[in-house]
Each structure stands twice: as C-alpha cells, then as structure tokens.
PDB file of C-alpha atoms in Angstrom:
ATOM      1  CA  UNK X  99     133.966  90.312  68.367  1.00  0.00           C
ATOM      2  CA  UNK X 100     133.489  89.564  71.332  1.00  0.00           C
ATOM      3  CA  UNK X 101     129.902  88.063  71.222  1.00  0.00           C
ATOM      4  CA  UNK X 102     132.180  85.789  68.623  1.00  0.00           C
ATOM      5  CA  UNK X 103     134.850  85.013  71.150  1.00  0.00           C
ATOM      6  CA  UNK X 104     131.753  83.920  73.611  1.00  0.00           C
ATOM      7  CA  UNK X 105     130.639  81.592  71.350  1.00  0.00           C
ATOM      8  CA  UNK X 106     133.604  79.755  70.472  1.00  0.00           C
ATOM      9  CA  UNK X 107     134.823  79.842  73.932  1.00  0.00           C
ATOM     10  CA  UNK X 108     131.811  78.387  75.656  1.00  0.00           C
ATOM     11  CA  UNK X 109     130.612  75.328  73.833  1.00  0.00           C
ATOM     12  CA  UNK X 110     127.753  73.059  75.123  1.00  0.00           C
ATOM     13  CA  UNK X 111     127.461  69.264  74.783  1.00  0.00           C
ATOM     14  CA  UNK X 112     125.669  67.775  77.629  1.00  0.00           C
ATOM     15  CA  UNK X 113     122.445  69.505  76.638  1.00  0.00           C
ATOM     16  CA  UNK X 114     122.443  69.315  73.693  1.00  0.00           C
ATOM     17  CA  UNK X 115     123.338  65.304  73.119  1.00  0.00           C
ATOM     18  CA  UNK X 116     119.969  64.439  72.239  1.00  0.00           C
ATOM     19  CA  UNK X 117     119.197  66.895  69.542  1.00  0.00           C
ATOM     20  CA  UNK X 118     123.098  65.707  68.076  1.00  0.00           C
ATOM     21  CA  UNK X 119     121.786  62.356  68.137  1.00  0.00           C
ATOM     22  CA  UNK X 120     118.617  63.196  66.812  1.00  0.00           C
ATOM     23  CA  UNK X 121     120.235  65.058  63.917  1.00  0.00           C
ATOM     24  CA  UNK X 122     122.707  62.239  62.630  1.00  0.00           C
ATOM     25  CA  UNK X 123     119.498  60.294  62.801  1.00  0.00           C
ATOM     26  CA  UNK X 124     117.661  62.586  60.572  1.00  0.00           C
ATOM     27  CA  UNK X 125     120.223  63.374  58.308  1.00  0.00           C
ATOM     28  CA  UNK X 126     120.271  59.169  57.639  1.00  0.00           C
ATOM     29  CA  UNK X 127     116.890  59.252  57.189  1.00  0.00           C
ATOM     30  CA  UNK X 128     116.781  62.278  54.537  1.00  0.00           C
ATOM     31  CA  UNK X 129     120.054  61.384  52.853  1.00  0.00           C
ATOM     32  CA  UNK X 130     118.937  57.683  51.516  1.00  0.00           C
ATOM     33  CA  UNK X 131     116.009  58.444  49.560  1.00  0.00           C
ATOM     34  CA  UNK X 132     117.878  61.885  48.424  1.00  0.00           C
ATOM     35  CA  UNK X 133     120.673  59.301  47.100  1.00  0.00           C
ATOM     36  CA  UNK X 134     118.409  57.138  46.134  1.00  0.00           C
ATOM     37  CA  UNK X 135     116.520  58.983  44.145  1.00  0.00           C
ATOM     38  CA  UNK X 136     119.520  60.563  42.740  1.00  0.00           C
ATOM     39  CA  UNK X 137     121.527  57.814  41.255  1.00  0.00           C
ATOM     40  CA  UNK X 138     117.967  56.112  39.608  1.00  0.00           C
ATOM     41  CA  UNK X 139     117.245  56.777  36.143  1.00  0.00           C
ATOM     42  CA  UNK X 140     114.003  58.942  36.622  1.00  0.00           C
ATOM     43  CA  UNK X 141     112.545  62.246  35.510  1.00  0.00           C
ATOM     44  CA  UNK X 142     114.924  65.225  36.406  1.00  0.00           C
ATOM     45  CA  UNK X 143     110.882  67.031  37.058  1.00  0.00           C
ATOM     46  CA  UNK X 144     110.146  64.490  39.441  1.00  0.00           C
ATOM     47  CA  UNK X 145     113.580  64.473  41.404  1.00  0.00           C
ATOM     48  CA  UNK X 146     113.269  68.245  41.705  1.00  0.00           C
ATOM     49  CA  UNK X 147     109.567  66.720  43.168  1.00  0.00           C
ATOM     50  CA  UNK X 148     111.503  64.739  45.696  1.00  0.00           C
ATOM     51  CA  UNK X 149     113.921  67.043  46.427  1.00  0.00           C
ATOM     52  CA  UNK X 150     111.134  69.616  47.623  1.00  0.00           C
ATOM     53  CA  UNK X 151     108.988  66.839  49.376  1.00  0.00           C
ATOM     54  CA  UNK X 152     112.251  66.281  51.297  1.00  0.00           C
ATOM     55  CA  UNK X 153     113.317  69.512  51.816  1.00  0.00           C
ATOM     56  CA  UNK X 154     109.881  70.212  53.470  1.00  0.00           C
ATOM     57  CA  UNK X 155     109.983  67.359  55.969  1.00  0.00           C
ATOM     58  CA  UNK X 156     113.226  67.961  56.882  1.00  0.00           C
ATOM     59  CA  UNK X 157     112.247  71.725  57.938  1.00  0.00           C
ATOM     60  CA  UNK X 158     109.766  69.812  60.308  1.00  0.00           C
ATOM     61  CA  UNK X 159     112.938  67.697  61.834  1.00  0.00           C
ATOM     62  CA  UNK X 160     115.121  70.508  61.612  1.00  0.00           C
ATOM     63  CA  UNK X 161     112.562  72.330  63.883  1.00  0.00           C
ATOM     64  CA  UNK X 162     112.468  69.442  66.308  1.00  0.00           C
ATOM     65  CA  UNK X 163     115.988  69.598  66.468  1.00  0.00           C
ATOM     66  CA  UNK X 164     115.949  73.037  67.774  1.00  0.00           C
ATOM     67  CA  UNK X 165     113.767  72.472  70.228  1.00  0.00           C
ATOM     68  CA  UNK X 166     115.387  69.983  71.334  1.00  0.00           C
ATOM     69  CA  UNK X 167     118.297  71.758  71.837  1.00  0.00           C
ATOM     70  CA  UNK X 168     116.289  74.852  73.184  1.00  0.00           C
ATOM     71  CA  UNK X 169     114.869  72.805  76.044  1.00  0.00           C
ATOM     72  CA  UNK X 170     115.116  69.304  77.762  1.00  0.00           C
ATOM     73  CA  UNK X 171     111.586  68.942  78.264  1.00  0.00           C
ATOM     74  CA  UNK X 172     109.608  66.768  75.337  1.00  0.00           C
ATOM     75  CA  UNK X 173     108.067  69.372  73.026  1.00  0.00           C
ATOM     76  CA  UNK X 174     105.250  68.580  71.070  1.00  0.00           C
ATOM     77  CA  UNK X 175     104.742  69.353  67.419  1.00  0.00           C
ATOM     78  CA  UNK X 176     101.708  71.420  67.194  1.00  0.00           C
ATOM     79  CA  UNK X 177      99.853  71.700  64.041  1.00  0.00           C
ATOM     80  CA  UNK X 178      99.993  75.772  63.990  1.00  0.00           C
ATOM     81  CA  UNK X 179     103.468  75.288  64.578  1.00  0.00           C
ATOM     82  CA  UNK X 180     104.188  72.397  61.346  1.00  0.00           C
ATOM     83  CA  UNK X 181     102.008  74.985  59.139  1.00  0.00           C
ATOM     84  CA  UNK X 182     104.627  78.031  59.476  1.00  0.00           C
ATOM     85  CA  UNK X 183     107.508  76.236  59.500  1.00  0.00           C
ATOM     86  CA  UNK X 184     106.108  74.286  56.246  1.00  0.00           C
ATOM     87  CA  UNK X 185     105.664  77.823  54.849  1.00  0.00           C
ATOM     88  CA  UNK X 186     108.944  79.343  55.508  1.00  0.00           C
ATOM     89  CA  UNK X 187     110.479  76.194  53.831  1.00  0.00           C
ATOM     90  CA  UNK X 188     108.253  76.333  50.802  1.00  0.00           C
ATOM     91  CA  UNK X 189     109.162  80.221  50.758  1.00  0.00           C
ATOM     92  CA  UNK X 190     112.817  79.367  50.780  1.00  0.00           C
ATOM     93  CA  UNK X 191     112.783  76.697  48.060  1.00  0.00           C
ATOM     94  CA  UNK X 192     110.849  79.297  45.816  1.00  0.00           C
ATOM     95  CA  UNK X 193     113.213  82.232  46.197  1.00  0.00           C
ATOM     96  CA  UNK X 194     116.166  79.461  45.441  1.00  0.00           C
ATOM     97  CA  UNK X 195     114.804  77.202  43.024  1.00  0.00           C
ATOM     98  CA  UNK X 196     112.652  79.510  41.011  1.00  0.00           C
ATOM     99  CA  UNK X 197     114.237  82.448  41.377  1.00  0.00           C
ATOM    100  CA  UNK X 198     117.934  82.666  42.007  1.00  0.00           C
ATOM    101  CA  UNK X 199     119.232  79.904  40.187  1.00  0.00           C
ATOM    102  CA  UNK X 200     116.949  80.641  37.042  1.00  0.00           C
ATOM    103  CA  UNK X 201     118.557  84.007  36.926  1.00  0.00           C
ATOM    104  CA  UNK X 202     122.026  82.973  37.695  1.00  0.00           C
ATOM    105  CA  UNK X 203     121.208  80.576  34.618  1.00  0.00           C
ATOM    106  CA  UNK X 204     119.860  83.470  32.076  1.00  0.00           C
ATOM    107  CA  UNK X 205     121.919  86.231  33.154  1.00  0.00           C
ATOM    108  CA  UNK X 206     125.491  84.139  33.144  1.00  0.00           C
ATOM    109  CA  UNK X 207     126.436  85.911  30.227  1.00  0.00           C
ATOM    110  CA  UNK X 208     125.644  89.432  31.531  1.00  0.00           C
ATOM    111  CA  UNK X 209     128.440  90.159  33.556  1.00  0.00           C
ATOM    112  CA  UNK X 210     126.720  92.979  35.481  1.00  0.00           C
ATOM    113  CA  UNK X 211     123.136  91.202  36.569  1.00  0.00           C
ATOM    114  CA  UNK X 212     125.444  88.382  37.067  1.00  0.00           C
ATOM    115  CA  UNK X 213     127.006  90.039  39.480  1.00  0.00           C
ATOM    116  CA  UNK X 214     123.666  91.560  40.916  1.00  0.00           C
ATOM    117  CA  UNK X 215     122.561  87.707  41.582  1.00  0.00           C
ATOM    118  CA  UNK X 216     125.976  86.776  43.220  1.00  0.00           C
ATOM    119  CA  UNK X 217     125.423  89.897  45.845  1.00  0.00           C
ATOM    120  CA  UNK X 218     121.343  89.100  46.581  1.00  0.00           C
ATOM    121  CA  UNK X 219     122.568  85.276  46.539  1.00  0.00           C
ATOM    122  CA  UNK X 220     125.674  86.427  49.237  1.00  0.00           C
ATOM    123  CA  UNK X 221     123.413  87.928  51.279  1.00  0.00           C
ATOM    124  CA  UNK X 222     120.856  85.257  51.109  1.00  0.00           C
ATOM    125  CA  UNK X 223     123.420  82.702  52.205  1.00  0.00           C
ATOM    126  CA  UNK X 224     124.226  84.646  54.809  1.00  0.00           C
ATOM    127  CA  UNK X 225     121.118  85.792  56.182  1.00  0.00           C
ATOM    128  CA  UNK X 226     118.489  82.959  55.593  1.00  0.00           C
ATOM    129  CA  UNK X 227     119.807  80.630  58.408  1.00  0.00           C
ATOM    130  CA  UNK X 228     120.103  82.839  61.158  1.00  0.00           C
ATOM    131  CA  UNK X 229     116.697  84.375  59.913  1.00  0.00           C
ATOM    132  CA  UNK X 230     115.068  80.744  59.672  1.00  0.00           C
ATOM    133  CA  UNK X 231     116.390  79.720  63.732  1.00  0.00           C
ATOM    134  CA  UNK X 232     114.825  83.389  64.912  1.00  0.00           C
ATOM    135  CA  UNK X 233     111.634  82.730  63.154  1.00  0.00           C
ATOM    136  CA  UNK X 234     111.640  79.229  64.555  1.00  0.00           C
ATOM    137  CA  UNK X 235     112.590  80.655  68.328  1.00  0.00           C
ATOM    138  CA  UNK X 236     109.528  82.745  67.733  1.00  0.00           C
ATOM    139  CA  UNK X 237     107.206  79.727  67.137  1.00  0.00           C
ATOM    140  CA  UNK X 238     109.040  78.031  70.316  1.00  0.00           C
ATOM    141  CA  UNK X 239     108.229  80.389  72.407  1.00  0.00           C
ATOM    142  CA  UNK X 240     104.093  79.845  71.289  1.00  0.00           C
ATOM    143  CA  UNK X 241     103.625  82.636  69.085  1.00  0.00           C
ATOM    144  CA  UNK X 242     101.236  82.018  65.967  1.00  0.00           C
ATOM    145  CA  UNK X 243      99.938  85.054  64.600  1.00  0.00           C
ATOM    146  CA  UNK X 244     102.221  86.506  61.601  1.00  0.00           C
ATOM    147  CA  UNK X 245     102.464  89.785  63.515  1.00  0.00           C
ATOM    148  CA  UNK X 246     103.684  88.070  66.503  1.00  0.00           C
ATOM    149  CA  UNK X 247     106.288  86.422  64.413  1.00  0.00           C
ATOM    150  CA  UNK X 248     107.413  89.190  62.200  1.00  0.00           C
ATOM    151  CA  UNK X 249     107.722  91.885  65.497  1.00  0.00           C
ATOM    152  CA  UNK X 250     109.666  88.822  67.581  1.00  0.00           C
ATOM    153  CA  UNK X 251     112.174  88.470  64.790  1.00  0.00           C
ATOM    154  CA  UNK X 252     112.592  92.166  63.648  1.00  0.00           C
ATOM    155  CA  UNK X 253     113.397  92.938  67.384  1.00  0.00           C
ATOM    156  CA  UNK X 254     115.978  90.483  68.274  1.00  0.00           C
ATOM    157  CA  UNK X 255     117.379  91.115  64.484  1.00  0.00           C
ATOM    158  CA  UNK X 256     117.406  95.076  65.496  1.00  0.00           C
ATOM    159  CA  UNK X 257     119.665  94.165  69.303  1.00  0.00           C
ATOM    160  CA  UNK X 258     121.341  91.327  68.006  1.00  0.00           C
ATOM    161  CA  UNK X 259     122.118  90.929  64.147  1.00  0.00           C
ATOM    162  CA  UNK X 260     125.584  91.619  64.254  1.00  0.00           C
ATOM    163  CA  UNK X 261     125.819  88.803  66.380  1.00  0.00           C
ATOM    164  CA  UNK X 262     124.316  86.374  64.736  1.00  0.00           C
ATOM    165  CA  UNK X 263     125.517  87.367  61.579  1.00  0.00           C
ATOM    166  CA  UNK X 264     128.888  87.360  62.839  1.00  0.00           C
ATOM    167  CA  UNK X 265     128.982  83.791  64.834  1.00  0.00           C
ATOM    168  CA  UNK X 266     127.499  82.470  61.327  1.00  0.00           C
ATOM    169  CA  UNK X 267     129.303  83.700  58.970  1.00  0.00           C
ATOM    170  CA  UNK X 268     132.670  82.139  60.713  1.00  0.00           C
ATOM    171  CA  UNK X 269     130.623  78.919  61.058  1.00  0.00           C
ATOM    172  CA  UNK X 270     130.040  78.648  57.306  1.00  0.00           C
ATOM    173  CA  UNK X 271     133.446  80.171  56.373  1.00  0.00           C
ATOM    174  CA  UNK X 272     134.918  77.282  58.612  1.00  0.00           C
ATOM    175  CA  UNK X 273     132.330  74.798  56.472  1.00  0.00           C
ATOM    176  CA  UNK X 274     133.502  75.798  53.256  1.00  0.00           C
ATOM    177  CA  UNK X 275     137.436  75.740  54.330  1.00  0.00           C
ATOM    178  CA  UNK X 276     136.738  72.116  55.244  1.00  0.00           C
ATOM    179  CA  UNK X 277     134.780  71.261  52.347  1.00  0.00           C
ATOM    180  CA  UNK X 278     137.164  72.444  49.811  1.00  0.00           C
ATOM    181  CA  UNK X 279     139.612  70.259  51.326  1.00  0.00           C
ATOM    182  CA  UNK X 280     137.644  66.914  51.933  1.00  0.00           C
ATOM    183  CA  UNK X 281     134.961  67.638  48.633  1.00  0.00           C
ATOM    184  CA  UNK X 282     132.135  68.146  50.361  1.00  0.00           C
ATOM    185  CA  UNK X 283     128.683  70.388  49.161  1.00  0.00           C
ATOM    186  CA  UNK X 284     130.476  73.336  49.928  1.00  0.00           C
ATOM    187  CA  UNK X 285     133.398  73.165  48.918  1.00  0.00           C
ATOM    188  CA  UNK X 286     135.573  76.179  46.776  1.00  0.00           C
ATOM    189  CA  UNK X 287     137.456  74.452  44.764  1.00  0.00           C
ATOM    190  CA  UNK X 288     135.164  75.371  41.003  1.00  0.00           C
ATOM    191  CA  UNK X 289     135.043  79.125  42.196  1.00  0.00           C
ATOM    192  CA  UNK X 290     132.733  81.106  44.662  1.00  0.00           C
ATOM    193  CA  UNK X 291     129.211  80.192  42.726  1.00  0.00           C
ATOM    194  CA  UNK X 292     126.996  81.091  45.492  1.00  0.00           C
ATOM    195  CA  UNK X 293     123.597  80.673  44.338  1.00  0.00           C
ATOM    196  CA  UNK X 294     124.772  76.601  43.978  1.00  0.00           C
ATOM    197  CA  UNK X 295     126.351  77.445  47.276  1.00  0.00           C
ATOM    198  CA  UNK X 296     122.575  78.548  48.994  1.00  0.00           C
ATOM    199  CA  UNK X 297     121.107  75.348  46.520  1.00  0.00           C
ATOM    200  CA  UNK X 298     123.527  73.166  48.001  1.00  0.00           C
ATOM    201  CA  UNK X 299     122.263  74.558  51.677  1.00  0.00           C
ATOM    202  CA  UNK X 300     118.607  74.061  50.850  1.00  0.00           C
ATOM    203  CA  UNK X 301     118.914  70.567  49.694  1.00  0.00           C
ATOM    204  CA  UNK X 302     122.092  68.940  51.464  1.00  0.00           C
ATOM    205  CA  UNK X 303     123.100  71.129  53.821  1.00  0.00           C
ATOM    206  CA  UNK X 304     122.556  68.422  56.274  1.00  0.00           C
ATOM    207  CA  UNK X 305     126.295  67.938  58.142  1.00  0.00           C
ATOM    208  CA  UNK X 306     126.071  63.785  57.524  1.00  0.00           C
ATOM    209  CA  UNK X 307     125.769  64.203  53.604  1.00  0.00           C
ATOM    210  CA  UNK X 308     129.237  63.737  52.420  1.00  0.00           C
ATOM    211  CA  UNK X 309     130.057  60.560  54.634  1.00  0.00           C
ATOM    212  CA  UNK X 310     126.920  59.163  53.360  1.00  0.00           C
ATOM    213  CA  UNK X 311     127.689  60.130  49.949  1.00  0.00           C
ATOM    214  CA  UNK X 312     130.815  58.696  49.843  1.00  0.00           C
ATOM    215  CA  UNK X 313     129.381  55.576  51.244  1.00  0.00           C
ATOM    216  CA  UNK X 314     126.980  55.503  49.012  1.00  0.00           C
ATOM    217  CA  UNK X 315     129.585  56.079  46.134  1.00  0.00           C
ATOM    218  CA  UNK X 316     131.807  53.084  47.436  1.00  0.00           C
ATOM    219  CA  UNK X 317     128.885  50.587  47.812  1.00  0.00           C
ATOM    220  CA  UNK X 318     127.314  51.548  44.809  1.00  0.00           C
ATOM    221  CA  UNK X 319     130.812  50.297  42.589  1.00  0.00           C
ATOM    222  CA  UNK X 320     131.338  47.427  44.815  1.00  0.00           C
ATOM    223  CA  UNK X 321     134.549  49.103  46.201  1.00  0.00           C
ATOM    224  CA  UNK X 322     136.051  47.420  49.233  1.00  0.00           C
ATOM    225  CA  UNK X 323     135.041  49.076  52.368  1.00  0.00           C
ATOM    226  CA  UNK X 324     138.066  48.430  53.970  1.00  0.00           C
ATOM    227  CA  UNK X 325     140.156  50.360  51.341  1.00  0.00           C
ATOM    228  CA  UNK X 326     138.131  53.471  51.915  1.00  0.00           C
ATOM    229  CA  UNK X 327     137.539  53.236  55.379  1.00  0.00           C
ATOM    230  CA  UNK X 328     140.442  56.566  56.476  1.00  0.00           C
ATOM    231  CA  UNK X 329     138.468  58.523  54.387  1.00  0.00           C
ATOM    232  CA  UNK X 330     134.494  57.467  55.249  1.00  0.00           C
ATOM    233  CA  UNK X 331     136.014  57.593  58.881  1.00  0.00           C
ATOM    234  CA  UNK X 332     137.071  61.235  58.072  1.00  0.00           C
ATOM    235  CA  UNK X 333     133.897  62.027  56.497  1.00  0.00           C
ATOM    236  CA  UNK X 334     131.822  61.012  59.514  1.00  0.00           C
ATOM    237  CA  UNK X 335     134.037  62.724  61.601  1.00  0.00           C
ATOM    238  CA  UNK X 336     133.638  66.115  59.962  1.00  0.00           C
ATOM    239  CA  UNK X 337     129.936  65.289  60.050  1.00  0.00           C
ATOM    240  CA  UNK X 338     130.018  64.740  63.271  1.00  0.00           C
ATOM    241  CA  UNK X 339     131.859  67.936  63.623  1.00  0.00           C
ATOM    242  CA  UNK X 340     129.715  69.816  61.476  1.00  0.00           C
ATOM    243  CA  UNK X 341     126.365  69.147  63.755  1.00  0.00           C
ATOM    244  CA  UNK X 342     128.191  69.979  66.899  1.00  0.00           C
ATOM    245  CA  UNK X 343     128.840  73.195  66.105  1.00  0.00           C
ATOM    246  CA  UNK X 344     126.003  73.790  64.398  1.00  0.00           C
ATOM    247  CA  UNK X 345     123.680  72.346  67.071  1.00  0.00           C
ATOM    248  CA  UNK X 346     125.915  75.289  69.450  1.00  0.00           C
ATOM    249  CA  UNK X 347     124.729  77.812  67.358  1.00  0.00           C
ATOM    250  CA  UNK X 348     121.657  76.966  67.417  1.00  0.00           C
ATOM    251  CA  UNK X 349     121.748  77.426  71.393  1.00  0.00           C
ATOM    252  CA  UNK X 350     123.312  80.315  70.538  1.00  0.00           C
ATOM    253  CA  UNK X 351     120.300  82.206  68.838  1.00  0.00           C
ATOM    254  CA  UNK X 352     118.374  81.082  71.861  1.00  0.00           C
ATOM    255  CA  UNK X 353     120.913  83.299  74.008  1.00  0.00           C
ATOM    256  CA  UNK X 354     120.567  85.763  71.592  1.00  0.00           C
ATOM    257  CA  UNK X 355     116.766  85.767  71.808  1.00  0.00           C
ATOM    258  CA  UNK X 356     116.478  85.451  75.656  1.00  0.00           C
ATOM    259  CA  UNK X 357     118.776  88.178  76.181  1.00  0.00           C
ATOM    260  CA  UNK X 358     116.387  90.365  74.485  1.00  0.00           C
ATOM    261  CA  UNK X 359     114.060  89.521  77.521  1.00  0.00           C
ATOM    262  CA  UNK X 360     112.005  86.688  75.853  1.00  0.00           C
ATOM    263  CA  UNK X 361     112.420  84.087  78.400  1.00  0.00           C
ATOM    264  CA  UNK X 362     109.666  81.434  77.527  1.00  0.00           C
ATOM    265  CA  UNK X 363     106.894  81.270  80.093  1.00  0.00           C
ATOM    266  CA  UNK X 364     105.146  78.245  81.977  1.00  0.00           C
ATOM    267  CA  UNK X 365     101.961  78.125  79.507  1.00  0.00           C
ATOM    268  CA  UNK X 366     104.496  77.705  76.800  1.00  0.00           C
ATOM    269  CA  UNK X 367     105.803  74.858  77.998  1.00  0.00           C
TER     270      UNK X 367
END
C-alpha cells in the first residue's frame, strides 16, 4: 500500500517529456496502417500477418520509449538488444494468439476449462507487462546472456512483485473504468472476457488508439469534424492521459529495479 501511495503521490513529467512525446508519435505511426489495414477488404490471414509485423516493431519503439524514460542520455539500439526484445514479443503473440484465444474459442462451451482459460488469461494480463518492463530494464542495464536476464528479473520479481503488481493492477483497473465509459479497447461493458482483454493489450494497447479510431471512424463516413470534435477532444485527452501514467510506471519499475541495488554503471552507458 504504501509503495502504491508512492507512486500516485510522486508523479514525474519533466523527465519524462520526451519519451511522452515520443510515444504519441509512435502510437500515430502504428495506429494508421493497423486502421488501415483493418477497414480494407483483404485476407483476415494476412491482417493477422500485419497485425504481428506491427506488433513486433512496436516492441522495438516500446523499448525505446523506456529508455527514454529510464535515462536522458541518447541510447542506442543495439542489435543484441532488438534480438531479445523481438523474441519476447514473438513469445507473447504466440501464447495469445495461438494459444489463449484458440482455447477460449474451443472450450467456450465447457464451463469449467472455460473458466481455467479466464484464470491463466487473468493472470497473464496481469503479469505480462510488468514482466515485459523488468526484462527490458535487464537489457538496459547491458545484460545479454539469457542467464543474466532470467536471474535480473527473478530477483527484482522475488523483492519487489507485490509492488509492481500492485501499482499495475490499479493502473489497468483505472484503464478499464475509463474505457467502459468512453468505448475504448478495454472497456467492460460486453462482460469481463479477458483473453480479448490481453488480445486487445497485445495489438492496441497503445494509449492513442481510441482517439485515432474515432477519427478514423468520422473521416472514413465523411462526418463533420466539427460535430464530433467534444468527443475526439476527449479521446485525445484520455490518450494523453493514458501515456502519462503509463510512461510513470514505467519510471516506476526502474525504482523498483535500482532499489534492488542495480544502479546502471558507466560502461553501460
């Protein structure tokens, strides 16, 4: 509690400005072709395609996103470092799209393993993030062998995982509030379907997706921007809103990581 009170009483924004600005940048970038691609008439194969080609470059921005918020020097992208987070993200899109929303599919009708995916999906949802900024942390801080990795995470998971489990599960408890209210990826409002919920996280779980939807959505039928400009305004707001506090947890994990006496050293840097 009160690692939770910490968090929500000391917020950062100077610092971490350009990794905000960077991620409404990225988010444009990601969520046009996503759209695109969405509202054409193609192959539902190849838009899965695009969705994972997309879903593994934005793992690369996501991870410049954190550094950027992890330090104000210019990082550079090292290839060692694009492999592992490249296979993390292709791990991830697996374990969702192969696995958890097949057998949410086949198993709807049996109540029981129905239930067994909700829980695995639950925890997923509730793990994977805080699990993904860790592992990334670990590649900040140079670290390139798996047994680096896997020992850097399981220790700061072992000092610090109610913490971090804690700060995020209010952060995406808050997301989902919102999002039942405005519409957005996460929202409640057809039931507590959480392996949609991590699908939903894997593929447009970017915080500029439903302004940019919507805006898509008005263009697209030639509605007058003017008439839906309280609610695009709204949208971008919550956006906005969404990657501030997101970008604070982020800083956040690298608290949580330092604190376990992995301050990053010059010939990391």
């Amino acid at each position: 509690m009160k690692k939770l009170q910490a968090f929500f009483s000391h917020f950062q924004f100077r610092s971490l400005l350009k990794a905000l600005v960077a991620t409404l940048i990225l988010s444009f970038l990601y969520n046009i072709p996503y759209l695109m691609a969405g509202s054409a008439a193609i192959d539902p194969r190849l838009f899965y395609g695009i969705q994972v080609v997309l879903s593994l470059l934005s793992s690369i921005g996501f991870y410049k996103i954190c550094t950027l918020a992890w330090t104000p020097d210019k990082e550079k992208l090292t290839a060692g470092a694009i492999g592992r987070v490249l296979m993390l993200q292709g791990v991830l899109i697996l374990l969702v799209s192969a696995v958890l929303m097949p057998l949410s599919t086949v198993f709807a009708s049996n109540v029981p393993l129905s239930i067994v995916v909700q829980l695995v999906s639950t925890f997923v949802l509730i793990v994977v993030i805080p699990f993904q900024l860790v592992y990334y942390y670990a590649l900040f801080l140079g670290k390139r062998s798996w047994k680096d990795i896997w020992g850097f995470v399981r220790a700061v998971f072992a000092r610090h995982y109610r913490s971090l489990l804690n700060v995020y599960c209010a952060l995406i408890l808050a997301v989902m509030a919102i999002d039942t209210v405005t519409g957005g990826p996460f929202s409640l409002a057809q039931g507590f379907y959480v392996p949609h919920i991590v699908y939903n996280l894997l593929y447009v779980g970017n915080p500029m997706f439903s302004w940019m939807y919507m805006l898509f959505l008005t263009v697209g039928f030639g509605v007058p921007l003017s008439s839906m400009f309280a609610i695009i305004f709204l949208l971008f707001v919550v956006g906005c809103l969404y990657a501030y506090l997101e970008l604070n947890f982020v800083a956040f994990v690298q608290k949580e990581c330092v604190d376990r006496g992995t301050a990053r050293t010059q010939t990391h840097r």
